[in-house]
Amino acid sequence: MFKLTSLNLNGIRSATTKGVEAWIAATQPDCICVQEIKAQAPDMTGRFESLAGLTGHFQFAEKKGYSGVGIYTRHEPSDVVIGLGSPEFDAEGRYVELRFDTPSHKRSIISSYFPSGSSGEERQQAKFRFLALMHPHLMALKTQRDFILCGDINIAHKEADLKNWKGNQKNSGFLPEERAWMTQLLADDAATGGLVDVYRRLQPDTTDACYTWWSNRGQAYAKNVGWRLDYHLATPALAATARSEAIYKDEKFSDHAPITIGYDFSL
């Protein structure tokens, strides 16, 4: 089994003080995709280049204490792709892709952190620009290789994916345009969709159990007033190998919970 975890750290320094490294050592994923590192290269040197024996590959944001993504892996990639080729979003540290190519297959693991639009209209428009960039990128990549994209997508796709869906229909993360983007991405049409929401393939009907993020306001975590914002999005061939899923909530390393899926393939 290939064990793949995704976790928005909400700061790598913060998450490690809360025990995430010991948890990684105990659970032993093959790869863990992380988002919101909130650190730059000098902050990582001598401390965070590897975690629990896994080697890290990163894209950092230019702005200090902001965004940043990475993948920690126990397997040596055949190639590392840093960024999307977009000056705007590469400056924000939002995309790392590790390629594991052999003569018989081409496979990628991607860690991506989609923008949040919750701070205002300016950032919501940036989010829409990112979605407009990411869709054709993923469609083109799908014609070349199999992949699993792990990340904080910052979109709850359906009503079952957040507690208070009725009150959030005009809020970033559950806007009709964002949800339509996800619907297109996951549609059967191979030209404009064809990706698989792997968690929903395994757990099509969960509601309260599916949440991966809780606001720090009020008693959201205690009352499980959450959202499902963290995904594994895979090409059909790899999605079909998914066998198990777990959202870990026994410890709180971040305002997000790690989501781990076991796939029946090996690199």
PDB file of C-alpha atoms in Angstrom:
ATOM      1  CA  MET A   1       0.000   0.000   0.000  1.00  0.00           C
ATOM      2  CA  PHE A   2       1.096   3.531  -0.816  1.00  0.00           C
ATOM      3  CA  LYS A   3       0.130   5.728   2.141  1.00  0.00           C
ATOM      4  CA  LEU A   4      -0.400   9.378   1.220  1.00  0.00           C
ATOM      5  CA  THR A   5      -1.274  12.145   3.684  1.00  0.00           C
ATOM      6  CA  SER A   6      -2.289  15.762   3.148  1.00  0.00           C
ATOM      7  CA  LEU A   7      -2.158  18.371   5.910  1.00  0.00           C
ATOM      8  CA  ASN A   8      -2.396  22.147   6.044  1.00  0.00           C
ATOM      9  CA  LEU A   9       0.114  22.829   8.825  1.00  0.00           C
ATOM     10  CA  ASN A  10      -0.927  26.434   9.542  1.00  0.00           C
ATOM     11  CA  GLY A  11       2.781  27.020  10.171  1.00  0.00           C
ATOM     12  CA  ILE A  12       5.418  24.293  10.249  1.00  0.00           C
ATOM     13  CA  ARG A  13       7.012  25.658  13.404  1.00  0.00           C
ATOM     14  CA  SER A  14       3.660  25.728  15.170  1.00  0.00           C
ATOM     15  CA  ALA A  15       2.656  22.244  14.011  1.00  0.00           C
ATOM     16  CA  THR A  16       5.928  20.690  15.142  1.00  0.00           C
ATOM     17  CA  THR A  17       5.513  22.158  18.628  1.00  0.00           C
ATOM     18  CA  LYS A  18       2.130  20.405  18.687  1.00  0.00           C
ATOM     19  CA  GLY A  19       3.580  16.986  17.880  1.00  0.00           C
ATOM     20  CA  VAL A  20       3.131  16.552  14.138  1.00  0.00           C
ATOM     21  CA  GLU A  21       6.617  15.128  13.606  1.00  0.00           C
ATOM     22  CA  ALA A  22       6.055  12.358  16.162  1.00  0.00           C
ATOM     23  CA  TRP A  23       2.716  11.581  14.510  1.00  0.00           C
ATOM     24  CA  ILE A  24       4.372  11.311  11.079  1.00  0.00           C
ATOM     25  CA  ALA A  25       7.005   9.001  12.563  1.00  0.00           C
ATOM     26  CA  ALA A  26       4.282   6.840  14.094  1.00  0.00           C
ATOM     27  CA  THR A  27       2.005   6.648  11.040  1.00  0.00           C
ATOM     28  CA  GLN A  28       4.832   6.335   8.487  1.00  0.00           C
ATOM     29  CA  PRO A  29       3.275   7.717   5.297  1.00  0.00           C
ATOM     30  CA  ASP A  30       5.162   7.222   2.044  1.00  0.00           C
ATOM     31  CA  CYS A  31       4.533  10.902   1.278  1.00  0.00           C
ATOM     32  CA  ILE A  32       2.967  13.753   3.200  1.00  0.00           C
ATOM     33  CA  CYS A  33       1.856  16.809   1.252  1.00  0.00           C
ATOM     34  CA  VAL A  34       1.888  19.933   3.407  1.00  0.00           C
ATOM     35  CA  GLN A  35       0.459  23.396   2.877  1.00  0.00           C
ATOM     36  CA  GLU A  36       0.807  26.734   4.656  1.00  0.00           C
ATOM     37  CA  ILE A  37       4.366  26.113   5.773  1.00  0.00           C
ATOM     38  CA  LYS A  38       4.583  29.826   6.656  1.00  0.00           C
ATOM     39  CA  ALA A  39       8.370  29.760   6.466  1.00  0.00           C
ATOM     40  CA  GLN A  40      11.183  30.620   4.073  1.00  0.00           C
ATOM     41  CA  ALA A  41      14.231  28.587   3.090  1.00  0.00           C
ATOM     42  CA  PRO A  42      16.489  30.023   5.846  1.00  0.00           C
ATOM     43  CA  ASP A  43      13.892  29.069   8.470  1.00  0.00           C
ATOM     44  CA  MET A  44      13.946  25.458   7.262  1.00  0.00           C
ATOM     45  CA  THR A  45      17.729  25.035   7.169  1.00  0.00           C
ATOM     46  CA  GLY A  46      19.044  22.541   9.673  1.00  0.00           C
ATOM     47  CA  ARG A  47      15.597  21.735  11.033  1.00  0.00           C
ATOM     48  CA  PHE A  48      12.774  21.133   8.588  1.00  0.00           C
ATOM     49  CA  GLU A  49      14.451  19.904   5.361  1.00  0.00           C
ATOM     50  CA  SER A  50      13.354  16.461   6.498  1.00  0.00           C
ATOM     51  CA  LEU A  51      10.720  15.268   8.955  1.00  0.00           C
ATOM     52  CA  ALA A  52      10.605  11.822  10.556  1.00  0.00           C
ATOM     53  CA  GLY A  53      13.073  10.493   7.977  1.00  0.00           C
ATOM     54  CA  LEU A  54      11.184  11.880   4.972  1.00  0.00           C
ATOM     55  CA  THR A  55      12.958  14.252   2.577  1.00  0.00           C
ATOM     56  CA  GLY A  56      11.227  17.537   1.787  1.00  0.00           C
ATOM     57  CA  HIS A  57      10.786  19.473  -1.468  1.00  0.00           C
ATOM     58  CA  PHE A  58       9.260  22.953  -1.215  1.00  0.00           C
ATOM     59  CA  GLN A  59       7.989  26.111  -2.824  1.00  0.00           C
ATOM     60  CA  PHE A  60       8.127  29.072  -0.471  1.00  0.00           C
ATOM     61  CA  ALA A  61       6.198  32.310  -0.657  1.00  0.00           C
ATOM     62  CA  GLU A  62       8.136  35.523  -1.102  1.00  0.00           C
ATOM     63  CA  LYS A  63       6.115  37.112   1.697  1.00  0.00           C
ATOM     64  CA  LYS A  64       7.366  36.083   5.131  1.00  0.00           C
ATOM     65  CA  GLY A  65       5.080  33.936   7.274  1.00  0.00           C
ATOM     66  CA  TYR A  66       2.724  33.246   4.384  1.00  0.00           C
ATOM     67  CA  SER A  67       1.572  30.229   2.374  1.00  0.00           C
ATOM     68  CA  GLY A  68       4.241  27.820   1.090  1.00  0.00           C
ATOM     69  CA  VAL A  69       3.853  24.146   0.169  1.00  0.00           C
ATOM     70  CA  GLY A  70       5.932  21.017   0.318  1.00  0.00           C
ATOM     71  CA  ILE A  71       6.055  17.266  -0.060  1.00  0.00           C
ATOM     72  CA  TYR A  72       7.988  15.034   2.312  1.00  0.00           C
ATOM     73  CA  THR A  73       8.767  11.667   0.734  1.00  0.00           C
ATOM     74  CA  ARG A  74      10.603   8.437   1.509  1.00  0.00           C
ATOM     75  CA  HIS A  75      10.969   7.735  -2.235  1.00  0.00           C
ATOM     76  CA  GLU A  76      13.425   9.567  -4.491  1.00  0.00           C
ATOM     77  CA  PRO A  77      11.540  11.411  -7.260  1.00  0.00           C
ATOM     78  CA  SER A  78      12.692  11.230 -10.852  1.00  0.00           C
ATOM     79  CA  ASP A  79      11.925  14.944 -11.227  1.00  0.00           C
ATOM     80  CA  VAL A  80      10.731  17.875  -9.117  1.00  0.00           C
ATOM     81  CA  VAL A  81       8.508  20.609 -10.539  1.00  0.00           C
ATOM     82  CA  ILE A  82       8.356  23.789  -8.485  1.00  0.00           C
ATOM     83  CA  GLY A  83       5.559  26.205  -9.343  1.00  0.00           C
ATOM     84  CA  LEU A  84       2.975  26.629 -12.069  1.00  0.00           C
ATOM     85  CA  GLY A  85       4.874  29.098 -14.219  1.00  0.00           C
ATOM     86  CA  SER A  86       2.621  31.939 -13.017  1.00  0.00           C
ATOM     87  CA  PRO A  87       4.515  34.924 -11.576  1.00  0.00           C
ATOM     88  CA  GLU A  88       1.536  35.893  -9.420  1.00  0.00           C
ATOM     89  CA  PHE A  89       0.998  32.515  -7.786  1.00  0.00           C
ATOM     90  CA  ASP A  90       4.547  31.201  -7.827  1.00  0.00           C
ATOM     91  CA  ALA A  91       5.415  34.221  -5.670  1.00  0.00           C
ATOM     92  CA  GLU A  92       2.833  32.925  -3.193  1.00  0.00           C
ATOM     93  CA  GLY A  93       4.246  29.372  -2.968  1.00  0.00           C
ATOM     94  CA  ARG A  94       1.287  27.249  -4.063  1.00  0.00           C
ATOM     95  CA  TYR A  95       2.494  24.245  -6.107  1.00  0.00           C
ATOM     96  CA  VAL A  96       5.036  21.426  -5.830  1.00  0.00           C
ATOM     97  CA  GLU A  97       4.943  18.303  -8.003  1.00  0.00           C
ATOM     98  CA  LEU A  98       7.112  15.231  -7.524  1.00  0.00           C
ATOM     99  CA  ARG A  99       7.360  12.891 -10.485  1.00  0.00           C
ATOM    100  CA  PHE A 100       8.018   9.186 -10.056  1.00  0.00           C
ATOM    101  CA  ASP A 101       8.528   7.950 -13.617  1.00  0.00           C
ATOM    102  CA  THR A 102       9.610   4.464 -14.687  1.00  0.00           C
ATOM    103  CA  PRO A 103       9.706   2.814 -18.106  1.00  0.00           C
ATOM    104  CA  SER A 104       6.214   1.419 -17.400  1.00  0.00           C
ATOM    105  CA  HIS A 105       4.406   4.420 -15.886  1.00  0.00           C
ATOM    106  CA  LYS A 106       4.406   8.162 -15.279  1.00  0.00           C
ATOM    107  CA  ARG A 107       3.054   9.232 -11.904  1.00  0.00           C
ATOM    108  CA  SER A 108       3.049  12.476  -9.964  1.00  0.00           C
ATOM    109  CA  ILE A 109       2.225  13.517  -6.411  1.00  0.00           C
ATOM    110  CA  ILE A 110       1.234  17.184  -6.131  1.00  0.00           C
ATOM    111  CA  SER A 111       0.868  19.434  -3.093  1.00  0.00           C
ATOM    112  CA  SER A 112      -1.121  22.604  -3.704  1.00  0.00           C
ATOM    113  CA  TYR A 113      -2.580  25.358  -1.560  1.00  0.00           C
ATOM    114  CA  PHE A 114      -5.469  27.137  -3.253  1.00  0.00           C
ATOM    115  CA  PRO A 115      -6.031  30.783  -2.274  1.00  0.00           C
ATOM    116  CA  SER A 116      -8.649  31.723   0.271  1.00  0.00           C
ATOM    117  CA  GLY A 117     -11.027  34.499  -0.673  1.00  0.00           C
ATOM    118  CA  SER A 118     -12.407  35.006   2.808  1.00  0.00           C
ATOM    119  CA  SER A 119     -10.458  38.187   3.573  1.00  0.00           C
ATOM    120  CA  GLY A 120     -12.215  40.243   0.905  1.00  0.00           C
ATOM    121  CA  GLU A 121     -13.061  40.794  -2.732  1.00  0.00           C
ATOM    122  CA  GLU A 122      -9.465  41.350  -3.856  1.00  0.00           C
ATOM    123  CA  ARG A 123      -8.401  37.918  -2.634  1.00  0.00           C
ATOM    124  CA  GLN A 124     -11.579  36.322  -3.964  1.00  0.00           C
ATOM    125  CA  GLN A 125     -10.688  37.608  -7.432  1.00  0.00           C
ATOM    126  CA  ALA A 126      -7.182  36.161  -6.984  1.00  0.00           C
ATOM    127  CA  LYS A 127      -8.793  32.858  -6.077  1.00  0.00           C
ATOM    128  CA  PHE A 128     -10.859  32.921  -9.272  1.00  0.00           C
ATOM    129  CA  ARG A 129      -7.692  33.646 -11.275  1.00  0.00           C
ATOM    130  CA  PHE A 130      -5.993  30.680  -9.637  1.00  0.00           C
ATOM    131  CA  LEU A 131      -8.917  28.388 -10.446  1.00  0.00           C
ATOM    132  CA  ALA A 132      -8.876  29.616 -14.057  1.00  0.00           C
ATOM    133  CA  LEU A 133      -5.158  28.788 -14.224  1.00  0.00           C
ATOM    134  CA  MET A 134      -5.334  25.447 -12.444  1.00  0.00           C
ATOM    135  CA  HIS A 135      -8.114  23.847 -14.476  1.00  0.00           C
ATOM    136  CA  PRO A 136      -6.338  23.793 -17.876  1.00  0.00           C
ATOM    137  CA  HIS A 137      -3.076  22.898 -16.128  1.00  0.00           C
ATOM    138  CA  LEU A 138      -4.639  19.786 -14.603  1.00  0.00           C
ATOM    139  CA  MET A 139      -6.421  18.861 -17.821  1.00  0.00           C
ATOM    140  CA  ALA A 140      -3.156  19.057 -19.759  1.00  0.00           C
ATOM    141  CA  LEU A 141      -1.260  17.122 -17.098  1.00  0.00           C
ATOM    142  CA  LYS A 142      -3.913  14.391 -17.163  1.00  0.00           C
ATOM    143  CA  THR A 143      -3.141  13.708 -20.829  1.00  0.00           C
ATOM    144  CA  GLN A 144       0.526  13.130 -19.973  1.00  0.00           C
ATOM    145  CA  ARG A 145       0.560  11.239 -16.681  1.00  0.00           C
ATOM    146  CA  ASP A 146      -1.395   9.879 -13.732  1.00  0.00           C
ATOM    147  CA  PHE A 147      -1.353  12.034 -10.626  1.00  0.00           C
ATOM    148  CA  ILE A 148      -2.807  12.639  -7.198  1.00  0.00           C
ATOM    149  CA  LEU A 149      -3.190  16.265  -6.149  1.00  0.00           C
ATOM    150  CA  CYS A 150      -3.355  16.697  -2.390  1.00  0.00           C
ATOM    151  CA  GLY A 151      -4.162  20.025  -0.927  1.00  0.00           C
ATOM    152  CA  ASP A 152      -6.200  22.601   0.861  1.00  0.00           C
ATOM    153  CA  ILE A 153      -8.537  23.468  -2.005  1.00  0.00           C
ATOM    154  CA  ASN A 154     -10.474  26.016   0.077  1.00  0.00           C
ATOM    155  CA  ILE A 155     -13.756  24.862  -1.487  1.00  0.00           C
ATOM    156  CA  ALA A 156     -16.485  22.767   0.115  1.00  0.00           C
ATOM    157  CA  HIS A 157     -18.005  21.108  -2.921  1.00  0.00           C
ATOM    158  CA  LYS A 158     -21.445  20.004  -1.764  1.00  0.00           C
ATOM    159  CA  GLU A 159     -23.911  20.622   1.042  1.00  0.00           C
ATOM    160  CA  ALA A 160     -22.649  17.520   2.879  1.00  0.00           C
ATOM    161  CA  ASP A 161     -19.162  19.058   2.974  1.00  0.00           C
ATOM    162  CA  LEU A 162     -19.853  21.723   5.597  1.00  0.00           C
ATOM    163  CA  LYS A 163     -22.026  22.039   8.658  1.00  0.00           C
ATOM    164  CA  ASN A 164     -23.783  25.329   7.991  1.00  0.00           C
ATOM    165  CA  TRP A 165     -24.246  25.182   4.237  1.00  0.00           C
ATOM    166  CA  LYS A 166     -27.428  27.268   4.240  1.00  0.00           C
ATOM    167  CA  GLY A 167     -25.715  30.212   5.890  1.00  0.00           C
ATOM    168  CA  ASN A 168     -22.576  30.055   3.763  1.00  0.00           C
ATOM    169  CA  GLN A 169     -23.943  30.207   0.220  1.00  0.00           C
ATOM    170  CA  LYS A 170     -22.626  33.751  -0.244  1.00  0.00           C
ATOM    171  CA  ASN A 171     -19.326  33.143   1.518  1.00  0.00           C
ATOM    172  CA  SER A 172     -15.959  32.271   0.010  1.00  0.00           C
ATOM    173  CA  GLY A 173     -15.402  28.544  -0.004  1.00  0.00           C
ATOM    174  CA  PHE A 174     -19.019  27.735  -0.842  1.00  0.00           C
ATOM    175  CA  LEU A 175     -19.785  30.188  -3.606  1.00  0.00           C
ATOM    176  CA  PRO A 176     -21.738  28.842  -6.606  1.00  0.00           C
ATOM    177  CA  GLU A 177     -18.843  29.652  -8.968  1.00  0.00           C
ATOM    178  CA  GLU A 178     -16.332  27.762  -6.794  1.00  0.00           C
ATOM    179  CA  ARG A 179     -18.593  24.745  -6.460  1.00  0.00           C
ATOM    180  CA  ALA A 180     -19.249  24.766 -10.226  1.00  0.00           C
ATOM    181  CA  TRP A 181     -15.483  24.701 -10.803  1.00  0.00           C
ATOM    182  CA  MET A 182     -15.225  21.566  -8.665  1.00  0.00           C
ATOM    183  CA  THR A 183     -18.226  19.982 -10.375  1.00  0.00           C
ATOM    184  CA  GLN A 184     -16.634  20.514 -13.791  1.00  0.00           C
ATOM    185  CA  LEU A 185     -13.300  19.125 -12.606  1.00  0.00           C
ATOM    186  CA  LEU A 186     -14.997  15.967 -11.314  1.00  0.00           C
ATOM    187  CA  ALA A 187     -17.402  15.491 -14.232  1.00  0.00           C
ATOM    188  CA  ASP A 188     -17.165  12.422 -16.467  1.00  0.00           C
ATOM    189  CA  ASP A 189     -16.274  14.532 -19.513  1.00  0.00           C
ATOM    190  CA  ALA A 190     -12.641  13.625 -20.207  1.00  0.00           C
ATOM    191  CA  ALA A 191     -11.953  16.912 -22.004  1.00  0.00           C
ATOM    192  CA  THR A 192     -13.003  19.257 -19.188  1.00  0.00           C
ATOM    193  CA  GLY A 193     -13.095  16.978 -16.140  1.00  0.00           C
ATOM    194  CA  GLY A 194     -12.426  13.379 -15.355  1.00  0.00           C
ATOM    195  CA  LEU A 195     -10.682  13.736 -11.997  1.00  0.00           C
ATOM    196  CA  VAL A 196     -11.890  11.834  -8.941  1.00  0.00           C
ATOM    197  CA  ASP A 197     -12.556  13.100  -5.415  1.00  0.00           C
ATOM    198  CA  VAL A 198     -10.947  10.079  -3.785  1.00  0.00           C
ATOM    199  CA  TYR A 199     -12.405  10.539  -0.299  1.00  0.00           C
ATOM    200  CA  ARG A 200     -15.916  10.686  -1.768  1.00  0.00           C
ATOM    201  CA  ARG A 201     -15.214   7.585  -3.835  1.00  0.00           C
ATOM    202  CA  LEU A 202     -14.601   5.727  -0.571  1.00  0.00           C
ATOM    203  CA  GLN A 203     -17.091   7.606   1.609  1.00  0.00           C
ATOM    204  CA  PRO A 204     -19.874   8.971  -0.590  1.00  0.00           C
ATOM    205  CA  ASP A 205     -22.365   9.726   2.184  1.00  0.00           C
ATOM    206  CA  THR A 206     -20.506  11.049   5.230  1.00  0.00           C
ATOM    207  CA  THR A 207     -21.352  14.488   6.607  1.00  0.00           C
ATOM    208  CA  ASP A 208     -20.103  15.301  10.126  1.00  0.00           C
ATOM    209  CA  ALA A 209     -17.231  12.793   9.775  1.00  0.00           C
ATOM    210  CA  CYS A 210     -15.841  14.362   6.590  1.00  0.00           C
ATOM    211  CA  TYR A 211     -14.756  17.777   7.903  1.00  0.00           C
ATOM    212  CA  THR A 212     -11.062  18.689   7.807  1.00  0.00           C
ATOM    213  CA  TRP A 213     -11.116  22.358   8.910  1.00  0.00           C
ATOM    214  CA  TRP A 214     -12.710  24.258  11.771  1.00  0.00           C
ATOM    215  CA  SER A 215     -12.739  27.983  12.427  1.00  0.00           C
ATOM    216  CA  ASN A 216     -10.855  29.165  15.484  1.00  0.00           C
ATOM    217  CA  ARG A 217     -13.854  31.320  16.367  1.00  0.00           C
ATOM    218  CA  GLY A 218     -16.428  30.239  18.899  1.00  0.00           C
ATOM    219  CA  GLN A 219     -16.611  26.555  19.710  1.00  0.00           C
ATOM    220  CA  ALA A 220     -16.380  25.365  16.092  1.00  0.00           C
ATOM    221  CA  TYR A 221     -14.022  22.459  16.789  1.00  0.00           C
ATOM    222  CA  ALA A 222     -15.726  21.349  19.996  1.00  0.00           C
ATOM    223  CA  LYS A 223     -19.118  21.437  18.275  1.00  0.00           C
ATOM    224  CA  ASN A 224     -17.760  19.995  15.005  1.00  0.00           C
ATOM    225  CA  VAL A 225     -18.950  22.965  12.977  1.00  0.00           C
ATOM    226  CA  GLY A 226     -16.533  22.183  10.181  1.00  0.00           C
ATOM    227  CA  TRP A 227     -15.803  22.229   6.468  1.00  0.00           C
ATOM    228  CA  ARG A 228     -14.243  19.664   4.122  1.00  0.00           C
ATOM    229  CA  LEU A 229     -11.544  21.736   2.433  1.00  0.00           C
ATOM    230  CA  ASP A 230      -8.716  19.200   2.090  1.00  0.00           C
ATOM    231  CA  TYR A 231      -8.782  16.763  -0.816  1.00  0.00           C
ATOM    232  CA  HIS A 232      -7.082  14.006  -2.729  1.00  0.00           C
ATOM    233  CA  LEU A 233      -7.948  14.634  -6.398  1.00  0.00           C
ATOM    234  CA  ALA A 234      -6.699  11.848  -8.653  1.00  0.00           C
ATOM    235  CA  THR A 235      -6.757  10.614 -12.209  1.00  0.00           C
ATOM    236  CA  PRO A 236      -9.129   7.633 -12.553  1.00  0.00           C
ATOM    237  CA  ALA A 237      -6.495   4.908 -12.720  1.00  0.00           C
ATOM    238  CA  LEU A 238      -4.905   5.921  -9.416  1.00  0.00           C
ATOM    239  CA  ALA A 239      -8.237   6.763  -7.761  1.00  0.00           C
ATOM    240  CA  ALA A 240      -9.401   3.230  -8.523  1.00  0.00           C
ATOM    241  CA  THR A 241      -6.583   1.862  -6.335  1.00  0.00           C
ATOM    242  CA  ALA A 242      -7.744   3.736  -3.196  1.00  0.00           C
ATOM    243  CA  ARG A 243      -8.554   1.284  -0.428  1.00  0.00           C
ATOM    244  CA  SER A 244      -8.748   3.159   2.874  1.00  0.00           C
ATOM    245  CA  GLU A 245      -9.194   6.666   4.219  1.00  0.00           C
ATOM    246  CA  ALA A 246      -8.715   8.326   7.594  1.00  0.00           C
ATOM    247  CA  ILE A 247      -9.178  11.871   8.880  1.00  0.00           C
ATOM    248  CA  TYR A 248      -7.162  12.078  12.089  1.00  0.00           C
ATOM    249  CA  LYS A 249      -8.739  14.128  14.860  1.00  0.00           C
ATOM    250  CA  ASP A 250      -7.298  12.640  18.060  1.00  0.00           C
ATOM    251  CA  GLU A 251      -4.616  15.350  18.184  1.00  0.00           C
ATOM    252  CA  LYS A 252      -4.800  18.907  16.884  1.00  0.00           C
ATOM    253  CA  PHE A 253      -1.645  19.981  15.038  1.00  0.00           C
ATOM    254  CA  SER A 254      -3.371  22.785  13.115  1.00  0.00           C
ATOM    255  CA  ASP A 255      -6.818  24.201  12.380  1.00  0.00           C
ATOM    256  CA  HIS A 256      -6.910  21.450   9.715  1.00  0.00           C
ATOM    257  CA  ALA A 257      -6.904  17.677  10.250  1.00  0.00           C
ATOM    258  CA  PRO A 258      -4.632  15.386   8.223  1.00  0.00           C
ATOM    259  CA  ILE A 259      -6.361  13.189   5.659  1.00  0.00           C
ATOM    260  CA  THR A 260      -4.622   9.941   4.748  1.00  0.00           C
ATOM    261  CA  ILE A 261      -5.569   7.567   1.936  1.00  0.00           C
ATOM    262  CA  GLY A 262      -4.052   4.158   1.282  1.00  0.00           C
ATOM    263  CA  TYR A 263      -3.583   3.283  -2.386  1.00  0.00           C
ATOM    264  CA  ASP A 264      -2.911  -0.165  -3.771  1.00  0.00           C
ATOM    265  CA  PHE A 265       0.136   0.694  -5.841  1.00  0.00           C
ATOM    266  CA  SER A 266       3.839   1.177  -5.304  1.00  0.00           C
ATOM    267  CA  LEU A 267       6.268   3.680  -6.743  1.00  0.00           C
TER     268      LEU A 267
END
